mmCIF file of C-alpha atoms in Angstrom:
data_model
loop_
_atom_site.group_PDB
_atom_site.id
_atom_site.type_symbol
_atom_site.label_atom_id
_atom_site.label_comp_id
_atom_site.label_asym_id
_atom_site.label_seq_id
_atom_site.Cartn_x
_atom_site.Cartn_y
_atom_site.Cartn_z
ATOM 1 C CA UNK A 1340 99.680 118.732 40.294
ATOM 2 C CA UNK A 1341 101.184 118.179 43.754
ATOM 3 C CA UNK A 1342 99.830 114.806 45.536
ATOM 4 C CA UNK A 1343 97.654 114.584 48.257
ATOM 5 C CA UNK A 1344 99.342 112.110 49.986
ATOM 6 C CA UNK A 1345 101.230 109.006 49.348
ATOM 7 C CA UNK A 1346 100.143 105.690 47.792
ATOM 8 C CA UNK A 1347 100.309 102.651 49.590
ATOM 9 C CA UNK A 1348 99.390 98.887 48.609
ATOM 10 C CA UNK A 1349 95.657 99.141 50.065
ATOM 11 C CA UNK A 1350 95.547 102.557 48.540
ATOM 12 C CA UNK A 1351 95.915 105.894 48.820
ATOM 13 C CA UNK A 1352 97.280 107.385 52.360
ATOM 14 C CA UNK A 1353 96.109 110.356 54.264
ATOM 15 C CA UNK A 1354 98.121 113.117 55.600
ATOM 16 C CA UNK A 1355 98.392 112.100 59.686
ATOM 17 C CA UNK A 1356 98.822 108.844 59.849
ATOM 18 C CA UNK A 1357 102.008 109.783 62.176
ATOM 19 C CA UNK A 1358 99.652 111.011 64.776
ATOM 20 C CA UNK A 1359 99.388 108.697 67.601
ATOM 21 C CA UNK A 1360 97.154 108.076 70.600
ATOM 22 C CA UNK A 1361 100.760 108.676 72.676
ATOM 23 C CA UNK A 1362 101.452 111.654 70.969
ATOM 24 C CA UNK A 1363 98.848 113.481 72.019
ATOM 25 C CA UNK A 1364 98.891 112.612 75.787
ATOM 26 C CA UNK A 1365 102.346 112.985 76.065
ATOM 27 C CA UNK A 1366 103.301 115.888 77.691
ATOM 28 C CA UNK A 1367 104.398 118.865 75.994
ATOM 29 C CA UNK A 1368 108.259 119.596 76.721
ATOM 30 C CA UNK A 1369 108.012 123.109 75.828
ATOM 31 C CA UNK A 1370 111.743 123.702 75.127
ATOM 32 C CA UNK A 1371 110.993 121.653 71.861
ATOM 33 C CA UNK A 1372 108.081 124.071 70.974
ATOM 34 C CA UNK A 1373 108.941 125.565 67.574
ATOM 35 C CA UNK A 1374 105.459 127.781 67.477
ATOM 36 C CA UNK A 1375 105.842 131.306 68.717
ATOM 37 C CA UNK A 1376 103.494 133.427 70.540
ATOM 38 C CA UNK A 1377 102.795 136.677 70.141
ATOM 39 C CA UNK A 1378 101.251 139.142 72.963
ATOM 40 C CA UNK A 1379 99.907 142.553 72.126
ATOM 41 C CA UNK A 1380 100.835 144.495 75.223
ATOM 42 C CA UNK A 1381 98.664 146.839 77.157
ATOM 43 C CA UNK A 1382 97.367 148.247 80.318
ATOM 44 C CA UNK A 1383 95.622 144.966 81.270
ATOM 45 C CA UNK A 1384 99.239 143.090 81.210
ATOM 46 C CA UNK A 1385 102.274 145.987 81.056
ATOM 47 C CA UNK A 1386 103.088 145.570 84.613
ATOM 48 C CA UNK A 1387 106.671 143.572 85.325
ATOM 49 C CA UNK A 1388 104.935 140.922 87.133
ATOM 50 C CA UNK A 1389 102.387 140.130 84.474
ATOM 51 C CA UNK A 1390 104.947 140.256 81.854
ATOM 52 C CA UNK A 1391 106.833 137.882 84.133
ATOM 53 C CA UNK A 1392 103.922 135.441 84.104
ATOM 54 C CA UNK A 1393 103.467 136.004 80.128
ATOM 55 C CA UNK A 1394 107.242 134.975 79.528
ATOM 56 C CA UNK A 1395 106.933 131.996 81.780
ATOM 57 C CA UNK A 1396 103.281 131.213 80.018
ATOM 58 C CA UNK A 1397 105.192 130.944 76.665
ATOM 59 C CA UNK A 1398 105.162 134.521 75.262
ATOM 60 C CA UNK A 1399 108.026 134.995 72.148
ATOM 61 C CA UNK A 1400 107.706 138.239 71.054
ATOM 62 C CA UNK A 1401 106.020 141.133 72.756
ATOM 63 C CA UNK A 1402 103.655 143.583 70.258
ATOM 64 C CA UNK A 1403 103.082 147.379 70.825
ATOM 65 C CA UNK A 1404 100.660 148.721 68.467
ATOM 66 C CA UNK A 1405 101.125 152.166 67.378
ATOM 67 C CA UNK A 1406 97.534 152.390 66.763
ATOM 68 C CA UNK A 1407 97.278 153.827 70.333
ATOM 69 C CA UNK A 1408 99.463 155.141 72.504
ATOM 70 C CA UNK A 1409 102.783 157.841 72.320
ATOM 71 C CA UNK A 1410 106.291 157.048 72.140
ATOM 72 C CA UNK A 1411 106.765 157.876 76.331
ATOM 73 C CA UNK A 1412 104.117 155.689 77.093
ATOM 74 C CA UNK A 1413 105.224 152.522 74.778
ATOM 75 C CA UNK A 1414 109.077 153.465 75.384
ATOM 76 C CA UNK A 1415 107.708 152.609 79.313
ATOM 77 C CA UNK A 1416 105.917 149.624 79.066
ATOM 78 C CA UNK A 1417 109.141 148.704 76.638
ATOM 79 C CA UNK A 1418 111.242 148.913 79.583
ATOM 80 C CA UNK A 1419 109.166 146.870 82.234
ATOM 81 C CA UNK A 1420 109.400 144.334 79.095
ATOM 82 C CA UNK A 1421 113.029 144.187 79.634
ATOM 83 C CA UNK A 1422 113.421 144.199 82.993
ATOM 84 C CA UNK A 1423 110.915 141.261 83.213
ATOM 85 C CA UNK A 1424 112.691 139.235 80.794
ATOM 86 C CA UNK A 1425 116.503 140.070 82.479
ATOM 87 C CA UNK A 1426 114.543 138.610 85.634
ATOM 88 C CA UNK A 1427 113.329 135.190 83.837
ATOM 89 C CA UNK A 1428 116.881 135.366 81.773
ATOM 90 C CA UNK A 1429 115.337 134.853 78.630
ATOM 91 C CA UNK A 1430 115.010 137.780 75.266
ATOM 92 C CA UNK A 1431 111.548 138.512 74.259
ATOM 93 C CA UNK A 1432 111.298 140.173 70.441
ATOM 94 C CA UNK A 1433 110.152 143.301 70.319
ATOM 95 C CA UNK A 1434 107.474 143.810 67.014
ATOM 96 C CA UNK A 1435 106.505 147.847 66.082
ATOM 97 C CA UNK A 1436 103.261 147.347 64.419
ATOM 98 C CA UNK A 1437 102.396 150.235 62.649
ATOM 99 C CA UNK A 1438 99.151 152.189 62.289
ATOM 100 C CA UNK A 1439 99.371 152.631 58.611
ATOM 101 C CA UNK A 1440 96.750 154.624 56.604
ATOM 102 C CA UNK A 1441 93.087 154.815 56.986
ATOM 103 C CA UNK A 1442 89.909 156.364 55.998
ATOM 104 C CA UNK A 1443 87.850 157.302 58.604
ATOM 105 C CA UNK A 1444 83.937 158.749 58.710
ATOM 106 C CA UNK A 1445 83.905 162.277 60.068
ATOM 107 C CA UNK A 1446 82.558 164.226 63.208
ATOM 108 C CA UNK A 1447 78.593 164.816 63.668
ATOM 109 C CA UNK A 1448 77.083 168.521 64.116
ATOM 110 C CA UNK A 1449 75.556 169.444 67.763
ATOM 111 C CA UNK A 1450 77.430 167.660 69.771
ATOM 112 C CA UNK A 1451 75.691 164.220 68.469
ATOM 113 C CA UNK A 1452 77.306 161.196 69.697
ATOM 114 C CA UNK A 1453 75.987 158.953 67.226
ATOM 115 C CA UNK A 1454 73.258 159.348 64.183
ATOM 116 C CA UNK A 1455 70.753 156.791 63.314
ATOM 117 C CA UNK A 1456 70.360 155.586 59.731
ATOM 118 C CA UNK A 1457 67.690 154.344 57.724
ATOM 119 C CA UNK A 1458 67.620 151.380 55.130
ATOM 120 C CA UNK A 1459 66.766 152.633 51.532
ATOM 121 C CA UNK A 1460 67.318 156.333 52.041
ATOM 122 C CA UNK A 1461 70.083 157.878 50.633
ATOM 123 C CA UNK A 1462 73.768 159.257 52.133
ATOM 124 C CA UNK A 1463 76.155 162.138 50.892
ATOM 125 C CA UNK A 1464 79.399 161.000 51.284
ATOM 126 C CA UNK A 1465 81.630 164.293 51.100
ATOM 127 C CA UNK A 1466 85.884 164.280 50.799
ATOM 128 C CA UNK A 1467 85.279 167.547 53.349
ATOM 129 C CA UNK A 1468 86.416 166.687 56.315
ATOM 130 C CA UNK A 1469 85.809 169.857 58.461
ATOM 131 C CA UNK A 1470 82.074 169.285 57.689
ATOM 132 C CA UNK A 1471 80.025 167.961 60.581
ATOM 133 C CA UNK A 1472 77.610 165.692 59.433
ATOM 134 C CA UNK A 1473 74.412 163.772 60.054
ATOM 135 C CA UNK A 1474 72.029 161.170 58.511
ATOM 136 C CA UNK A 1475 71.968 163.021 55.571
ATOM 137 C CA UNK A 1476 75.596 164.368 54.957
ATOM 138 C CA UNK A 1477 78.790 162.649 56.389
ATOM 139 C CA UNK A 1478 82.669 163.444 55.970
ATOM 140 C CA UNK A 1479 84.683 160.934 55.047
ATOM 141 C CA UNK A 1480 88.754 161.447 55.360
ATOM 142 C CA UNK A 1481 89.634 159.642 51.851
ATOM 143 C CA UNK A 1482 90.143 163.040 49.729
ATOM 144 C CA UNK A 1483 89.984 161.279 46.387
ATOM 145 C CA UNK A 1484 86.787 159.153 47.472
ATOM 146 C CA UNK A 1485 85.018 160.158 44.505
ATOM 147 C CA UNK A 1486 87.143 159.330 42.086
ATOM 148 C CA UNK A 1487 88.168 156.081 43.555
ATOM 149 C CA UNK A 1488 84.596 154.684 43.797
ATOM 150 C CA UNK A 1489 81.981 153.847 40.788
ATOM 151 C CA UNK A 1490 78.515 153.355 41.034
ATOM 152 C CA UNK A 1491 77.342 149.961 42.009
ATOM 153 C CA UNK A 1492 80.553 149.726 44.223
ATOM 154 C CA UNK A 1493 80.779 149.205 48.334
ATOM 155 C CA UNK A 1494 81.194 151.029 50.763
ATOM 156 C CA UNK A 1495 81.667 149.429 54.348
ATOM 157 C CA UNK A 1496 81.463 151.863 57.658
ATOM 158 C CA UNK A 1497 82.298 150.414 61.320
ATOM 159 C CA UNK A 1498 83.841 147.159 60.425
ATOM 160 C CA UNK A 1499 81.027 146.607 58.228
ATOM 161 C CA UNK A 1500 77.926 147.437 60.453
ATOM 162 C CA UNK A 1501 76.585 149.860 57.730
ATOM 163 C CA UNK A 1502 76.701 149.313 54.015
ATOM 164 C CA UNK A 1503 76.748 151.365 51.785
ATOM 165 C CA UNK A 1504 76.218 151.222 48.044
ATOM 166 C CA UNK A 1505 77.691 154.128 45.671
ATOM 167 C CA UNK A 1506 74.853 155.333 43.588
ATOM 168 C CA UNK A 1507 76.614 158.459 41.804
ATOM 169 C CA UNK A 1508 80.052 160.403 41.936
ATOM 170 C CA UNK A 1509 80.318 163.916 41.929
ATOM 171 C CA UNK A 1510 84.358 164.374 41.558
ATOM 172 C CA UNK A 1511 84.046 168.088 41.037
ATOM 173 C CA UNK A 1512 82.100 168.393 44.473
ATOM 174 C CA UNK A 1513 84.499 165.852 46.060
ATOM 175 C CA UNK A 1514 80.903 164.313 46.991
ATOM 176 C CA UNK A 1515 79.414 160.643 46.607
ATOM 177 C CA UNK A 1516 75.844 160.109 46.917
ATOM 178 C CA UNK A 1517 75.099 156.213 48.467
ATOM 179 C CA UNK A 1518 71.940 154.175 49.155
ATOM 180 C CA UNK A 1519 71.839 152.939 52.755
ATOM 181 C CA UNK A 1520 71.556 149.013 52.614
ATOM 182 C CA UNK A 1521 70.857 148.101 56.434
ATOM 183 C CA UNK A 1522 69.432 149.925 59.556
ATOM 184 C CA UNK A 1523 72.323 151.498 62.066
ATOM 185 C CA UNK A 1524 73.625 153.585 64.235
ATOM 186 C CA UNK A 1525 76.850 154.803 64.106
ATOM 187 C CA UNK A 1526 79.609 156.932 66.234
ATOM 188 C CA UNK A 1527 81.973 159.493 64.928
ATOM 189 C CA UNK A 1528 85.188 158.912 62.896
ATOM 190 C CA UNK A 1529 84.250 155.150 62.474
ATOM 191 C CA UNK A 1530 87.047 153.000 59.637
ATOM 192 C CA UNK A 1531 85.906 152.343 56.546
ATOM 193 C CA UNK A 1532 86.825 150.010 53.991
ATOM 194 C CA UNK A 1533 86.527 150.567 50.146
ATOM 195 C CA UNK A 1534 86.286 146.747 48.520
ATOM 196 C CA UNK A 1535 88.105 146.465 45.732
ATOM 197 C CA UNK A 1536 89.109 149.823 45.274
ATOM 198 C CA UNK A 1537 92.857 150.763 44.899
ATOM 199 C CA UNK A 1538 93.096 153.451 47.453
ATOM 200 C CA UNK A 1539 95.475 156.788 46.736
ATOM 201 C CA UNK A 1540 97.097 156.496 50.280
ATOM 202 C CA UNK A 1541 100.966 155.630 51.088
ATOM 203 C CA UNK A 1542 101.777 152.566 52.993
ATOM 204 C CA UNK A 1543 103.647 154.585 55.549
ATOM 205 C CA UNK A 1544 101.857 157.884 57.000
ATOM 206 C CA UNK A 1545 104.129 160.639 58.193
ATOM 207 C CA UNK A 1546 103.569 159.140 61.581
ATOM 208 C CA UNK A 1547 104.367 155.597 61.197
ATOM 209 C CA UNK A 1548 108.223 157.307 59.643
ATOM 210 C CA UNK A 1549 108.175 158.787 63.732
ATOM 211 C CA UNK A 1550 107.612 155.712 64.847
ATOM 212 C CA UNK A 1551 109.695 153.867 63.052
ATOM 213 C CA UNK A 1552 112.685 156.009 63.275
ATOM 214 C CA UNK A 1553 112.184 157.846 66.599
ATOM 215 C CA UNK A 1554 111.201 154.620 68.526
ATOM 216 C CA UNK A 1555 111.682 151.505 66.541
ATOM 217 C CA UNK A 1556 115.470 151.949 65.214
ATOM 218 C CA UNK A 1557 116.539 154.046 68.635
ATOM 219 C CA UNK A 1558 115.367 151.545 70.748
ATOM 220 C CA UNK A 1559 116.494 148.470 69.051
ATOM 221 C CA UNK A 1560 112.928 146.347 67.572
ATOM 222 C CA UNK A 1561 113.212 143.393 66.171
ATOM 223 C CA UNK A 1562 110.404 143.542 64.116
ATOM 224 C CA UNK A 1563 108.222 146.299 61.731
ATOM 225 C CA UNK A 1564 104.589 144.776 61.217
ATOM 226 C CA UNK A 1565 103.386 147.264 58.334
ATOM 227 C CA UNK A 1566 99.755 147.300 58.135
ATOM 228 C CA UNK A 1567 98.163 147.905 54.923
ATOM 229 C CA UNK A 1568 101.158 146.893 51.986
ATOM 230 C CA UNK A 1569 99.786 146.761 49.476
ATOM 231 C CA UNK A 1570 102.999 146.026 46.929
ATOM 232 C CA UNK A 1571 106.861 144.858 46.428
ATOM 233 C CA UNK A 1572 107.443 148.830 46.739
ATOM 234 C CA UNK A 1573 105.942 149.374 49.942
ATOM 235 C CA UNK A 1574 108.708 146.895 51.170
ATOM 236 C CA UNK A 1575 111.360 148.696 49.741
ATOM 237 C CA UNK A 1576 110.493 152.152 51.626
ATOM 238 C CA UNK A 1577 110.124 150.502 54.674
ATOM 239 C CA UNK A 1578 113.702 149.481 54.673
ATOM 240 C CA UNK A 1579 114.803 152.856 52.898
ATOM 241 C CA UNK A 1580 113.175 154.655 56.232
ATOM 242 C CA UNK A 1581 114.779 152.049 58.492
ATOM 243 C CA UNK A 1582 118.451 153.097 57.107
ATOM 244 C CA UNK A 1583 121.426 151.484 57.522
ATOM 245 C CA UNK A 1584 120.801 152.207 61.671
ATOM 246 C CA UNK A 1585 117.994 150.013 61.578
ATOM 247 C CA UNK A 1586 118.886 147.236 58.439
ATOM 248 C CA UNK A 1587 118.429 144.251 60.980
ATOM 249 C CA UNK A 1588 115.312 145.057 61.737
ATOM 250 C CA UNK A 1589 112.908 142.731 59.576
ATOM 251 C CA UNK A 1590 110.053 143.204 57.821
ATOM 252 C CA UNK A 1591 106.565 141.318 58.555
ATOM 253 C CA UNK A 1592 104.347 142.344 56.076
ATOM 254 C CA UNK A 1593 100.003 142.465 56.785
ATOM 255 C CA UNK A 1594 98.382 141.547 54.255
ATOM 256 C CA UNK A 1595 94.567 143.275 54.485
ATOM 257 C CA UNK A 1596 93.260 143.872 51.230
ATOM 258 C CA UNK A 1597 92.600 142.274 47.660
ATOM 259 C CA UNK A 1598 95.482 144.346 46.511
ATOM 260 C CA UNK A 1599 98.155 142.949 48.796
ATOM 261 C CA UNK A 1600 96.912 139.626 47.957
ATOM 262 C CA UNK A 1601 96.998 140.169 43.971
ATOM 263 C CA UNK A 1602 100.772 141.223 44.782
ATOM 264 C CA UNK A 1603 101.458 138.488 46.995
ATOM 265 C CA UNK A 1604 103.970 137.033 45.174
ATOM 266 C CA UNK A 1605 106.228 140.092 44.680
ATOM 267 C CA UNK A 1606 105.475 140.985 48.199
ATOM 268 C CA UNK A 1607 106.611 138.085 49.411
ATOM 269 C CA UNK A 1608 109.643 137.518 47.679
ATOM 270 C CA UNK A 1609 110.831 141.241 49.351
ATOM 271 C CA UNK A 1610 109.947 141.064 52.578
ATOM 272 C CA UNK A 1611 111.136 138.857 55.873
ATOM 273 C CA UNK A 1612 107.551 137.754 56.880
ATOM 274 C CA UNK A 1613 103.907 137.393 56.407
ATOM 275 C CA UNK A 1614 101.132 138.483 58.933
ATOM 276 C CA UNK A 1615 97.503 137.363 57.741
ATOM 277 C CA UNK A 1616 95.160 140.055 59.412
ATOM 278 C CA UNK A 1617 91.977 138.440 58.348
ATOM 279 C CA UNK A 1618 89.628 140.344 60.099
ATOM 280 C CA UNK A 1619 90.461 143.197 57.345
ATOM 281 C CA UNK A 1620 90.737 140.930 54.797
ATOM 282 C CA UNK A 1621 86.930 139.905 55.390
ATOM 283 C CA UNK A 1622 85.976 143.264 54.914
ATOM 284 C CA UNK A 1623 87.839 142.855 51.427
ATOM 285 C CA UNK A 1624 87.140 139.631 50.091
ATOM 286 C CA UNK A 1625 84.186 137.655 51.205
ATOM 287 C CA UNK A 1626 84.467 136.122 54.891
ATOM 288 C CA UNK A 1627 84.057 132.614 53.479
ATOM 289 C CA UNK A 1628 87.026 133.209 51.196
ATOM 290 C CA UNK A 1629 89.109 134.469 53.624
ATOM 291 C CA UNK A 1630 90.213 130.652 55.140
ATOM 292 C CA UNK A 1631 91.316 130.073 51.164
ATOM 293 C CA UNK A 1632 93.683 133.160 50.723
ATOM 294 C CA UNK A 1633 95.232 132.272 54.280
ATOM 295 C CA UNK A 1634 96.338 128.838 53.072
ATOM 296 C CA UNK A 1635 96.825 130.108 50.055
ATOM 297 C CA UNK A 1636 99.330 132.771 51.498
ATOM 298 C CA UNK A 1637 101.239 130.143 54.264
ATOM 299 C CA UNK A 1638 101.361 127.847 51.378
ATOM 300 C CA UNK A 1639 103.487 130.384 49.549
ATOM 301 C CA UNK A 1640 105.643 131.462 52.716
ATOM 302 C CA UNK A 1641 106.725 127.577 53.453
ATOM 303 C CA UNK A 1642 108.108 127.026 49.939
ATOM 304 C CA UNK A 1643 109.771 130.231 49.931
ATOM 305 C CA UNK A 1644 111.040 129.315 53.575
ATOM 306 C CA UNK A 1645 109.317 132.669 55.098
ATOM 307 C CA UNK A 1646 107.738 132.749 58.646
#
């Protein structure tokens, strides 16, 4: 069992005791500063002055997310990075951070913006996609939905505004018929997360290979942040996709769902990084756990001497 802290002749000591009133009002010499800082870039701060002002602020490594955007645009804003940091003489990392897989809800019928839904009455969940739905029917993009789920199971729609619970599978139909636990409304093609479930999707969609490939290895990233990995193997085709063009480019691995975390350990020992996206992981595990598996999962990084 490892201690807690050390023991002392009045007794046990707590972790701290090294922290001083002077320590914290010294000031901060922030060429000393070990902690990075990463910035999502957008249209609020892609400008070369405002990246100017987020290198001098502290920024380390500069994130485009793939979840929006094409390869023109980012390959833009990617070049305004640059420039900025040739003008503050400094290198800023440059982190891919793919879209990854998803399950989406589907589109409504008549032109509806958004459909209202009812707690207690009952939902069709079909693996259909071309159907457009409404509070009775709605698509879902998961094709093997109803052979993932089971009865009893949940089903959470719009980062968990409306929960669902699976009441019966139809796998012939491709349908799922759920019971409607809270009162919502909801848009179209909203994410949805499947607790629990081990999902029949591939780490890396056709378009995070594009992005990858065409953007990330041709214009020199640092970093691949793969959403969604689930295991040791996901790792592996990451780096088979980056090739031998792109075999410096490391890994940082998100870790979003109860099955990444019940392969942590092999996970970890193949990739170059760890990236705790706990607002996922709540929709996984429950929220309260969610501080646990964090310091469960930096725990596991220091001793293996992974960022």
């Amino acid at each position: 069992m490892q201690s807690q802290g050390t023991f002392g002749s009045s007794g046990p000591e707590l972790r701290g005791s090294n922290i001083t009133l002077a320590k914290i009002t010294k000031e901060t010499e922030i060429g000393n500063r070990q902690t990075k800082i990463v910035c999502t870039l957008g249209p609020a701060c892609w400008e070369v002055s405002q990246l100017e002002e987020l290198i001098e602020a502290g920024m380390s490594v500069a994130r485009f997310n793939f979840s929006h955007g094409d390869h023109e645009g980012h390959k833009a804003c990617l070049d305004r990075l640059r420039e900025a940091a040739a003008n503050k003489n400094t290198h800023v990392a440059v982190l891919l951070d793919t879209k990854g897989p998803e399950i989406r809800s589907g589109f409504f019928a008549d032109g509806a913006k958004k459909i209202d839904l009812v707690k207690g009455e009952s939902i069709v969940l079909t693996a259909d996609y071309s159907f457009l739905g409404d509070n009775k029917k709605l698509a879902c993009s998961y094709g093997s939905i109803a052979s993932s789920v089971t009865p009893g199971q949940s089903i959470l729609v719009a980062d968990g505004s409306l929960v669902l619970t699976v009441l019966s599978c139809d796998v012939e139909s491709r349908e799922v018929t759920c019971r409607i636990e809270n009162n919502a409304s909801i848009g179209e093609r909203k994410n949805m997360n499947l607790p629990g479930v081990v999902v029949d999707l591939p780490t890396l969609t056709e378009k995070d290979i594009r992005d990858i490939q065409e953007w990330g290895v041709k214009n020199g990233a640092d970093f691949i942040a793969a959403s969604f990995v689930r295991k040791a193997s996901d790792v592996h085709k990451i780096r088979e996709v980056l090739g031998e063009e792109g075999k410096d480019i490391q890994v940082i691995c998100k870790i979003e769902n109860l099955e990444g975390l019940e392969n942590y350990p092999d996970i970890l020992a193949a990739t170059d990084g760890i990236m705790v996206a706990r607002g996922d992981l709540g929709m996984e595990i429950p929220p309260e756990k969610v501080f646990l598996a964090q310091k469960m999962m930096i725990r596991e990084a220091n001793i293996a001497g992974k960022p």
